[in-house]
Protein backbone atom coordinates (compact mmCIF):
# COMPACT_ATOMS: atom_id res chain seq x y z
CA MET A 1 0.00 0.00 0.00
CA LEU A 2 1.44 3.39 -1.02
CA LEU A 3 0.72 6.61 0.87
CA ASN A 4 1.42 9.95 -0.79
CA PHE A 5 1.37 12.81 1.76
CA ARG A 6 1.25 16.48 0.91
CA ARG A 7 0.37 19.21 3.38
CA ASP A 8 2.07 21.86 1.28
CA LEU A 9 5.29 20.90 -0.51
CA PRO A 10 7.29 18.71 -0.89
CA HIS A 11 5.55 15.33 -1.16
CA ALA A 12 6.32 12.39 1.08
CA HIS A 13 5.86 8.77 -0.02
CA ILE A 14 5.42 5.82 2.33
CA LEU A 15 5.28 2.20 1.22
CA ILE A 16 3.49 -0.05 3.73
CA ILE A 17 3.80 -3.85 3.51
CA LEU A 18 1.04 -5.56 5.46
CA HIS A 19 1.33 -8.75 7.46
CA GLU A 20 0.13 -11.88 5.69
CA LYS A 21 -3.07 -12.07 7.77
CA ASP A 22 -3.85 -8.39 7.08
CA LYS A 23 -3.19 -8.33 3.32
CA LEU A 24 -5.87 -6.84 1.08
CA LEU A 25 -6.71 -9.59 -1.40
CA THR A 26 -10.15 -8.85 -2.84
CA PRO A 27 -12.11 -5.81 -4.08
CA ASP A 28 -14.20 -5.95 -0.89
CA ASP A 29 -10.97 -5.59 1.10
CA TYR A 30 -9.98 -2.59 -1.02
CA ASP A 31 -13.33 -0.88 -0.35
CA ARG A 32 -12.77 -1.16 3.41
CA VAL A 33 -9.56 0.87 3.15
CA VAL A 34 -9.78 3.12 0.08
CA ARG A 35 -12.53 5.33 -1.31
CA ALA A 36 -12.60 7.30 -4.55
CA GLU A 37 -16.02 8.98 -4.23
CA ILE A 38 -17.50 12.16 -2.80
CA PRO A 39 -19.15 11.29 0.54
CA ASP A 40 -22.72 12.22 1.42
CA GLU A 41 -22.62 15.72 2.96
CA LYS A 42 -25.54 14.98 5.29
CA VAL A 43 -24.17 11.64 6.55
CA GLU A 44 -20.44 12.56 6.75
CA PRO A 45 -20.20 16.37 6.75
CA GLU A 46 -16.64 16.50 8.15
CA LEU A 47 -15.29 13.98 5.63
CA TYR A 48 -17.19 15.79 2.86
CA ALA A 49 -15.37 19.03 3.73
CA PHE A 50 -11.94 17.35 3.79
CA VAL A 51 -12.52 15.64 0.43
CA LEU A 52 -13.52 18.98 -1.08
CA LYS A 53 -10.46 20.65 0.45
CA HIS A 54 -7.76 18.05 -0.25
CA MET A 55 -8.83 15.15 -2.49
CA ILE A 56 -10.17 16.76 -5.67
CA HIS A 57 -7.70 16.67 -8.56
CA LYS A 58 -7.54 20.45 -8.77
CA PRO A 59 -5.34 21.06 -11.87
CA CYS A 60 -7.84 19.47 -14.23
CA ALA A 61 -10.77 20.77 -12.16
CA LEU A 62 -9.61 24.39 -12.31
CA SER A 63 -8.39 24.71 -15.88
CA ALA A 64 -8.72 22.91 -19.19
CA ASP A 65 -5.11 23.97 -19.92
CA SER A 66 -3.57 22.93 -16.60
CA VAL A 67 0.02 22.00 -15.83
CA CYS A 68 -0.84 18.29 -15.57
CA LYS A 69 -1.94 18.17 -19.21
CA LYS A 70 0.25 16.79 -21.97
CA ASP A 71 -0.93 16.53 -25.56
CA GLY A 72 -4.40 17.44 -24.35
CA LYS A 73 -4.59 14.60 -21.80
CA CYS A 74 -4.04 14.51 -18.03
CA LYS A 75 -0.78 12.77 -17.09
CA LYS A 76 -2.51 11.37 -13.99
CA GLY A 77 -5.39 9.90 -15.97
CA PHE A 78 -8.12 12.27 -14.73
CA PRO A 79 -11.04 12.41 -15.10
CA LYS A 80 -11.35 8.70 -14.32
CA GLN A 81 -13.98 6.42 -15.81
CA PHE A 82 -17.04 5.69 -13.67
CA ALA A 83 -17.16 2.19 -12.19
CA PRO A 84 -20.17 0.67 -10.38
CA GLU A 85 -17.86 -1.49 -8.22
CA THR A 86 -14.18 -2.01 -7.46
CA LEU A 87 -12.38 -4.33 -9.87
CA GLU A 88 -8.95 -5.87 -10.27
CA GLY A 89 -7.14 -3.62 -12.75
CA LYS A 90 -5.16 -4.68 -15.80
CA ASP A 91 -2.23 -2.47 -14.76
CA SER A 92 -0.60 -1.89 -11.37
CA TYR A 93 -3.61 -0.57 -9.46
CA PRO A 94 -7.23 -1.65 -8.93
CA VAL A 95 -10.12 0.15 -10.60
CA TYR A 96 -11.77 1.80 -7.60
CA ARG A 97 -15.52 2.20 -7.26
CA ARG A 98 -16.66 5.52 -8.75
CA ARG A 99 -20.41 5.44 -9.16
CA ASP A 100 -22.19 7.89 -11.42
CA ASP A 101 -24.56 8.75 -8.57
CA GLY A 102 -25.15 12.39 -9.49
CA ARG A 103 -23.25 13.66 -6.44
CA GLU A 104 -21.37 16.85 -7.41
CA ILE A 105 -19.34 19.68 -5.88
CA THR A 106 -19.25 23.25 -7.17
CA LEU A 107 -15.81 24.84 -6.86
CA ALA A 108 -15.02 28.50 -6.22
CA ASN A 109 -14.48 29.10 -9.93
CA GLY A 110 -17.97 27.77 -10.61
CA LYS A 111 -16.79 24.50 -12.18
CA VAL A 112 -18.76 21.43 -11.15
CA VAL A 113 -16.80 18.23 -10.35
CA ASN A 114 -17.96 14.69 -9.61
CA ASN A 115 -16.50 11.31 -8.59
CA SER A 116 -14.34 11.13 -11.72
CA LEU A 117 -11.97 13.75 -10.24
CA VAL A 118 -11.64 12.31 -6.72
CA VAL A 119 -8.15 11.14 -5.70
CA PRO A 120 -8.27 7.76 -3.81
CA TYR A 121 -8.14 8.33 -0.04
CA ASN A 122 -8.57 6.64 3.34
CA PRO A 123 -11.36 8.34 5.37
CA TRP A 124 -9.74 7.86 8.80
CA MET A 125 -6.31 9.19 7.76
CA LEU A 126 -7.82 12.10 5.87
CA LYS A 127 -9.78 13.30 8.92
CA LYS A 128 -6.92 12.69 11.33
CA TYR A 129 -4.16 14.54 9.45
CA ASP A 130 -6.26 17.11 7.51
CA CYS A 131 -4.00 17.02 4.43
CA HIS A 132 -3.76 15.45 0.98
CA ILE A 133 -3.09 11.73 1.50
CA ASN A 134 -3.40 9.67 -1.66
CA VAL A 135 -3.76 5.98 -0.68
CA GLU A 136 -3.25 3.33 -3.37
CA ILE A 137 -3.44 -0.48 -3.13
CA CYS A 138 -0.55 -2.35 -4.78
CA SER A 139 -2.32 -5.28 -6.41
CA SER A 140 0.44 -6.85 -8.51
CA VAL A 141 4.10 -7.85 -8.37
CA ARG A 142 4.78 -5.37 -11.15
CA SER A 143 3.47 -2.47 -9.07
CA GLU A 144 5.52 -3.51 -6.05
CA LYS A 145 8.71 -3.53 -8.11
CA TYR A 146 7.87 -0.07 -9.45
CA LEU A 147 7.09 1.30 -5.98
CA TYR A 148 10.31 0.02 -4.49
CA LYS A 149 12.23 1.78 -7.26
CA TYR A 150 10.09 4.93 -6.87
CA VAL A 151 10.31 5.21 -3.09
CA TRP A 152 14.01 4.25 -2.89
CA LYS A 153 15.19 6.02 -6.02
CA GLY A 154 17.75 7.97 -3.97
CA VAL A 155 18.11 11.38 -2.42
CA ASP A 156 17.11 14.58 -4.16
CA ARG A 157 19.72 16.49 -6.14
CA VAL A 158 20.14 20.18 -6.89
CA SER A 159 21.89 22.23 -9.53
CA MET A 160 23.95 25.00 -7.89
CA GLU A 161 26.87 27.40 -8.28
CA VAL A 162 29.01 29.15 -5.65
CA SER A 163 31.18 31.95 -6.97
CA SER A 164 32.83 35.07 -5.50
CA GLU A 165 33.18 36.97 -8.73
CA LYS A 166 31.25 37.50 -11.89
CA GLU A 167 32.55 35.51 -14.80
CA ALA A 168 31.56 35.06 -18.38
CA GLU A 169 28.61 32.72 -18.77
CA ASP A 170 29.81 29.12 -18.87
CA GLU A 171 26.89 26.70 -18.75
CA ILE A 172 29.09 23.65 -18.11
CA LYS A 173 30.91 25.34 -15.23
CA GLN A 174 27.69 26.73 -13.77
CA PHE A 175 26.06 23.33 -13.52
CA VAL A 176 27.16 21.39 -10.46
CA ASP A 177 25.26 18.18 -9.62
CA ALA A 178 25.00 17.94 -5.84
CA ARG A 179 23.12 15.74 -3.41
CA TRP A 180 20.58 17.31 -1.09
CA ILE A 181 20.32 15.47 2.22
CA CYS A 182 17.35 16.21 4.44
CA PRO A 183 17.88 16.78 8.23
CA GLN A 184 16.35 13.38 9.08
CA GLU A 185 18.76 11.47 6.84
CA ALA A 186 21.73 13.53 8.04
CA LEU A 187 20.90 12.71 11.69
CA TRP A 188 20.43 9.02 10.83
CA ARG A 189 23.83 8.86 9.17
CA ILE A 190 25.63 10.88 11.88
CA TYR A 191 24.49 8.42 14.52
CA MET A 192 25.36 5.55 12.17
CA TYR A 193 21.96 3.90 12.43
CA GLN A 194 21.37 0.88 10.22
CA MET A 195 20.31 1.95 6.72
CA ASN A 196 19.01 -1.46 5.67
CA LYS A 197 18.48 -4.87 7.16
CA ILE A 198 18.15 -8.46 6.02
CA TYR A 199 15.76 -10.51 8.12
CA PRO A 200 15.98 -13.32 8.81
CA LEU A 201 19.72 -13.95 8.65
CA VAL A 202 20.93 -15.95 5.62
CA LEU A 203 23.89 -18.28 6.16
CA SER A 204 26.00 -20.03 3.54
CA LEU A 205 26.48 -23.57 4.85
CA GLN A 206 29.62 -25.57 5.56
CA ASN A 207 29.93 -29.13 6.91
CA GLN A 208 29.20 -30.37 10.47
CA GLU A 209 29.76 -33.66 12.31
CA ASP A 210 27.61 -34.23 15.40
CA GLU A 211 25.38 -36.98 16.79
CA PHE A 212 22.25 -34.84 16.60
CA ALA A 213 23.36 -33.28 13.33
CA ARG A 214 23.28 -36.70 11.68
CA THR A 215 19.49 -36.61 11.97
CA LEU A 216 19.29 -33.36 10.00
CA LEU A 217 19.43 -32.36 6.38
CA TYR A 218 22.33 -30.10 5.48
CA LYS A 219 20.04 -27.08 5.03
CA GLU A 220 18.53 -27.62 8.50
CA PHE A 221 21.81 -27.01 10.39
CA PRO A 222 21.36 -23.25 10.99
CA GLU A 223 18.01 -23.84 12.68
CA HIS A 224 19.80 -25.75 15.46
CA TYR A 225 23.42 -24.53 15.24
CA LYS A 226 25.26 -21.23 14.92
CA TRP A 227 28.78 -20.48 13.73
CA ASP A 228 31.15 -19.38 16.50
CA LYS A 229 33.76 -17.15 14.85
CA PRO A 230 36.35 -17.17 17.69
CA LEU A 231 36.16 -20.96 18.04
CA LYS A 232 35.66 -21.45 14.28
CA GLN A 233 33.11 -24.20 14.76
CA TRP A 234 29.37 -24.83 14.84
CA ILE A 235 27.77 -24.85 18.31
CA ARG A 236 24.24 -25.76 19.39
CA ARG A 237 21.75 -22.86 19.57
CA GLN A 238 20.31 -21.89 22.94
CA ARG A 239 17.51 -19.75 21.50
CA ASP A 240 15.16 -20.30 18.57
CA ASN A 241 16.33 -17.50 16.29
CA LYS A 242 14.80 -17.46 12.83
CA VAL A 243 17.48 -18.21 10.22
CA ILE A 244 17.31 -19.12 6.54
CA SER A 245 20.00 -21.44 5.20
CA ARG A 246 21.32 -21.31 1.67
CA VAL A 247 23.31 -24.01 -0.10
CA ASN A 248 25.32 -22.52 -2.95
CA VAL A 249 23.71 -22.84 -6.38
CA PHE A 250 25.53 -24.52 -9.27
CA SER A 251 24.89 -25.11 -12.94
CA THR A 252 23.29 -28.43 -13.83
CA ARG A 253 26.38 -29.18 -15.91
CA SER A 254 28.59 -29.07 -12.80
CA GLU A 255 29.31 -32.08 -10.60
CA ASN A 256 28.69 -29.75 -7.65
CA TYR A 257 25.05 -29.58 -8.75
CA HIS A 258 24.66 -33.28 -7.97
CA LEU A 259 26.55 -32.83 -4.68
CA ARG A 260 24.06 -30.10 -3.74
CA LEU A 261 21.20 -32.42 -4.71
CA LEU A 262 22.48 -35.12 -2.38
CA LEU A 263 23.03 -32.69 0.52
CA ASN A 264 19.42 -31.55 0.22
CA ASN A 265 18.07 -35.10 0.37
CA ILE A 266 20.44 -37.24 2.46
CA ARG A 267 20.45 -36.82 6.24
CA GLY A 268 23.61 -36.73 8.33
CA PRO A 269 26.49 -37.31 5.87
CA THR A 270 29.87 -37.16 7.61
CA SER A 271 32.14 -36.59 4.61
CA PHE A 272 32.21 -36.23 0.85
CA GLU A 273 33.25 -39.87 0.59
CA ASP A 274 30.24 -40.84 2.69
CA LEU A 275 27.97 -39.31 0.05
CA LEU A 276 29.39 -41.66 -2.59
CA LYS A 277 28.06 -44.69 -0.71
CA VAL A 278 24.50 -46.01 -0.65
CA GLY A 279 24.37 -49.03 1.63
CA ALA A 280 26.89 -51.54 0.29
CA ASN A 281 27.08 -49.81 -3.10
CA ALA A 282 29.98 -47.44 -3.83
CA PHE A 283 29.92 -44.97 -6.73
CA SER A 284 32.57 -42.85 -8.40
CA THR A 285 30.52 -39.66 -8.98
CA TYR A 286 27.73 -37.80 -7.20
CA LYS A 287 25.66 -37.97 -10.39
CA GLU A 288 25.67 -41.78 -10.25
CA VAL A 289 24.47 -41.65 -6.64
CA ALA A 290 21.69 -39.23 -7.57
CA GLN A 291 20.64 -41.54 -10.41
CA HIS A 292 20.66 -44.56 -8.09
CA LEU A 293 18.44 -42.69 -5.58
CA SER A 294 16.06 -41.54 -8.38
CA LEU A 295 16.75 -37.87 -7.59
CA LEU A 296 17.16 -37.02 -11.27
CA GLU A 297 14.35 -36.90 -13.78
CA SER A 298 13.74 -39.93 -15.99
CA ASP A 299 14.98 -39.92 -19.58
CA THR A 300 11.69 -41.44 -20.77
CA PRO A 301 10.31 -38.20 -22.31
CA ILE A 302 13.60 -37.66 -24.17
CA ARG A 303 13.60 -41.23 -25.46
CA ASP A 304 9.95 -40.92 -26.56
CA THR A 305 10.82 -37.73 -28.46
CA LEU A 306 13.63 -39.48 -30.33
CA LEU A 307 11.48 -42.56 -31.05
CA GLU A 308 8.87 -40.34 -32.66
CA ALA A 309 11.49 -38.34 -34.56
CA ILE A 310 13.14 -41.37 -36.21
CA GLN A 311 9.82 -42.12 -37.93
CA VAL A 312 9.68 -38.82 -39.84
CA GLU A 313 13.01 -36.97 -39.59
CA MET A 314 16.09 -37.19 -41.80
CA PRO A 315 19.40 -38.23 -40.13
CA CYS A 316 20.75 -34.67 -40.22
CA SER A 317 17.64 -33.45 -38.34
CA LEU A 318 18.00 -36.30 -35.84
CA ARG A 319 21.58 -35.23 -35.11
CA ARG A 320 20.50 -31.65 -34.43
CA LEU A 321 17.63 -32.85 -32.24
CA PHE A 322 19.94 -35.15 -30.27
CA CYS A 323 22.36 -32.29 -29.62
CA MET A 324 19.53 -29.98 -28.57
CA LEU A 325 18.15 -32.56 -26.12
CA LEU A 326 21.59 -33.05 -24.58
CA ASP A 327 22.13 -29.32 -24.20
CA LEU A 328 18.69 -28.32 -22.88
CA CYS A 329 17.19 -31.39 -21.19
CA LYS A 330 20.30 -32.78 -19.42
CA PRO A 331 19.57 -36.53 -19.79
CA THR A 332 21.05 -38.78 -17.12
CA ARG A 333 21.84 -41.86 -19.24
CA VAL A 334 23.43 -40.39 -22.34
CA ARG A 335 25.32 -43.55 -23.30
CA GLU A 336 22.12 -45.62 -23.40
CA LEU A 337 20.42 -43.03 -25.61
CA TRP A 338 23.49 -42.90 -27.84
CA ASP A 339 23.69 -46.67 -28.26
CA GLU A 340 20.01 -46.87 -29.14
CA PHE A 341 19.76 -44.01 -31.61
CA PHE A 342 23.16 -43.50 -33.24
CA PRO A 343 22.40 -46.02 -36.05
CA TYR A 344 19.53 -43.76 -37.15
CA MET A 345 21.74 -40.66 -36.95
CA ILE A 346 24.42 -42.12 -39.27
CA ASP A 347 22.03 -43.59 -41.80
CA ASP A 348 23.21 -41.09 -44.44
CA HIS A 349 26.94 -41.92 -43.90
CA CYS A 350 26.71 -45.02 -46.05
CA GLN A 351 29.81 -44.10 -48.10
CA PHE A 352 32.17 -45.29 -45.34
CA ASN A 353 33.39 -48.86 -45.20
CA THR A 354 33.50 -49.14 -41.39
CA GLU A 355 31.05 -48.33 -38.63
CA GLN A 356 33.85 -46.54 -36.73
CA GLY A 357 34.31 -44.14 -39.64
CA GLU A 358 30.62 -43.34 -39.55
CA ILE A 359 30.78 -42.78 -35.77
CA ASN A 360 33.77 -40.47 -36.20
CA ILE A 361 31.81 -38.30 -38.61
CA LEU A 362 28.83 -38.23 -36.24
CA LEU A 363 30.98 -37.31 -33.23
CA ARG A 364 32.63 -34.52 -35.19
CA GLU A 365 29.25 -33.04 -36.03
CA VAL A 366 28.03 -33.37 -32.44
CA ARG A 367 31.20 -31.67 -31.18
CA SER A 368 30.68 -28.76 -33.59
CA VAL A 369 27.27 -28.15 -31.99
CA LEU A 370 27.87 -28.97 -28.32
CA GLY A 371 31.47 -27.86 -27.97
CA GLU A 372 34.39 -29.50 -26.16
CA GLU A 373 32.99 -28.87 -22.66
CA LEU A 374 29.75 -30.77 -23.16
CA MET A 375 31.54 -33.52 -25.06
CA ALA A 376 33.69 -34.07 -21.99
CA THR A 377 30.71 -33.72 -19.60
CA TYR A 378 28.77 -36.48 -21.35
CA LYS A 379 31.94 -38.52 -21.97
CA LEU A 380 31.21 -38.75 -25.70
CA ARG A 381 34.92 -38.46 -26.47
CA SER A 382 35.58 -41.86 -24.92
CA MET A 383 33.39 -43.59 -27.51
CA THR A 384 36.16 -43.42 -30.11
CA GLU A 385 39.91 -43.00 -30.10
CA ASP A 386 39.99 -40.05 -32.47
CA ILE A 387 36.93 -38.03 -33.41
CA ARG A 388 38.90 -35.58 -35.53
CA THR A 389 39.92 -38.00 -38.29
CA SER A 390 37.44 -39.53 -40.62
CA GLY A 391 39.39 -40.02 -43.83
CA VAL A 392 37.17 -37.57 -45.72
CA ASN A 393 37.18 -33.79 -45.92
CA ALA A 394 34.27 -32.23 -43.99
CA LEU A 395 32.96 -30.31 -47.02
CA VAL A 396 33.13 -33.42 -49.16
CA SER A 397 31.34 -35.39 -46.47
CA GLU A 398 28.59 -32.79 -46.43
CA GLU A 399 28.21 -33.07 -50.20
CA PHE A 400 27.93 -36.86 -49.96
CA ARG A 401 24.82 -36.44 -47.82
CA VAL A 402 22.99 -34.43 -50.49
CA PRO A 403 20.36 -36.69 -52.15
CA VAL A 404 21.17 -37.47 -55.80
CA SER A 405 18.24 -37.57 -58.22
CA PRO A 406 17.83 -40.43 -60.79
CA GLU A 407 18.30 -37.92 -63.62
CA ASP A 408 21.73 -36.94 -62.29
CA LEU A 409 22.76 -40.58 -61.94
CA SER A 410 21.75 -41.35 -65.51
CA SER A 411 23.85 -38.44 -66.79
CA ILE A 412 27.03 -40.35 -65.85
CA ASP A 413 26.64 -42.44 -68.97
CA MET A 414 26.64 -39.25 -71.05
CA LEU A 415 30.10 -38.12 -69.90
CA LYS A 416 32.92 -37.84 -72.45
CA ALA A 417 36.10 -39.88 -72.01
CA ASP A 418 38.08 -37.16 -70.20
CA GLN A 419 35.13 -36.29 -68.01
CA LYS A 420 34.54 -39.95 -67.16
CA HIS A 421 38.22 -40.34 -66.26
CA ALA A 422 38.07 -37.37 -63.86
CA PHE A 423 34.80 -38.60 -62.35
CA ASP A 424 36.12 -42.11 -61.70
CA ARG A 425 39.33 -40.76 -60.15
CA TYR A 426 37.43 -38.45 -57.81
CA LYS A 427 35.00 -41.22 -56.88
CA SER A 428 37.85 -43.53 -55.89
CA ASP A 429 39.65 -40.82 -53.86
CA PRO A 430 37.38 -37.90 -52.74
CA ASN A 431 40.32 -36.07 -51.10
CA THR A 432 42.24 -35.72 -54.35
CA GLY A 433 43.05 -32.19 -55.40
CA THR A 434 42.70 -32.84 -59.16
């Protein structure tokens, strides 16, 4: 909820965040706090007088050519549209109830205004402080982000010049950008009061060995322990202070990501080596442990996607799809997917005499898309001794995969002797330079 105070000048803005149980969640809640209508003079005469004095949008009410106008329209959106009831707005604020009930006020200049020019207000605050207090409900995340930026945009600044003698006009020299600090902020800083605060405390976790600690998840340590800086160790808490723990975040491509996954699901590990054991089973990587404990998503959707694709896609499209799935979906059993689908991905490499040559070409293409880092992450490099050699130039290999029409094949018989000689030589050795 945003409060905009103005007795004279300058304005003051206050952003109020309500407790969860007090939050305003529905239009009925908004109506209990905010009004945007002229009250009945007979029922609420005091409030009627204050609304007339402070809560009428005067610039538009006093002049058709007022300072709040730009391109013929009010920058504040007045006069507002009438609304029979309060609604959730499409932008940052609700659409407050402004009934076309015929209630009007005649200003000193003789102009008649109605509910369309009333600034939203809270009746109790308006009567208590007898000044302009615009009260708005923040009904969306977008509005809260804007209000935080608006309220905490920084201190005011002034343009000033201090000079003892008259000099020739120099606009650059005359302009000095200086901060203006109000007395309240100056006092706050002089006494070194806290300017901001994080609550509750957030701790980055380390390891802990303790009998009771072995019953806890890693992220639960700070709820029961605190870090003693002089002793450089964790000690048991005596009071129930509210603390949020944070385990460092890592990319899904990192082995530390799987370590973090285990720490958030396994209670009471005593060492990194302890995390590599599940009962009598010992593993070499944290990823293998996470797979064994079913902490990683199944590769079934990825496999189903490839099974469907091999029915309709060309091998070159399958290779691109395979690379995309590896990069974006992070499958856990890459080798099994590779063994099942690589025959379909090399179906257009029929010009090679050995399966290893076809695999070399495929691995080279995969490496060009995924890069060296992902090749090493998924251990694709270990599938062949040398993925860089294939016996055929890459451009030539690409040309081999272009479909040849029957008409082109039949034209071979029409070649002249010299042309046929060159064709046969190139066919027998595609890497020849002649």
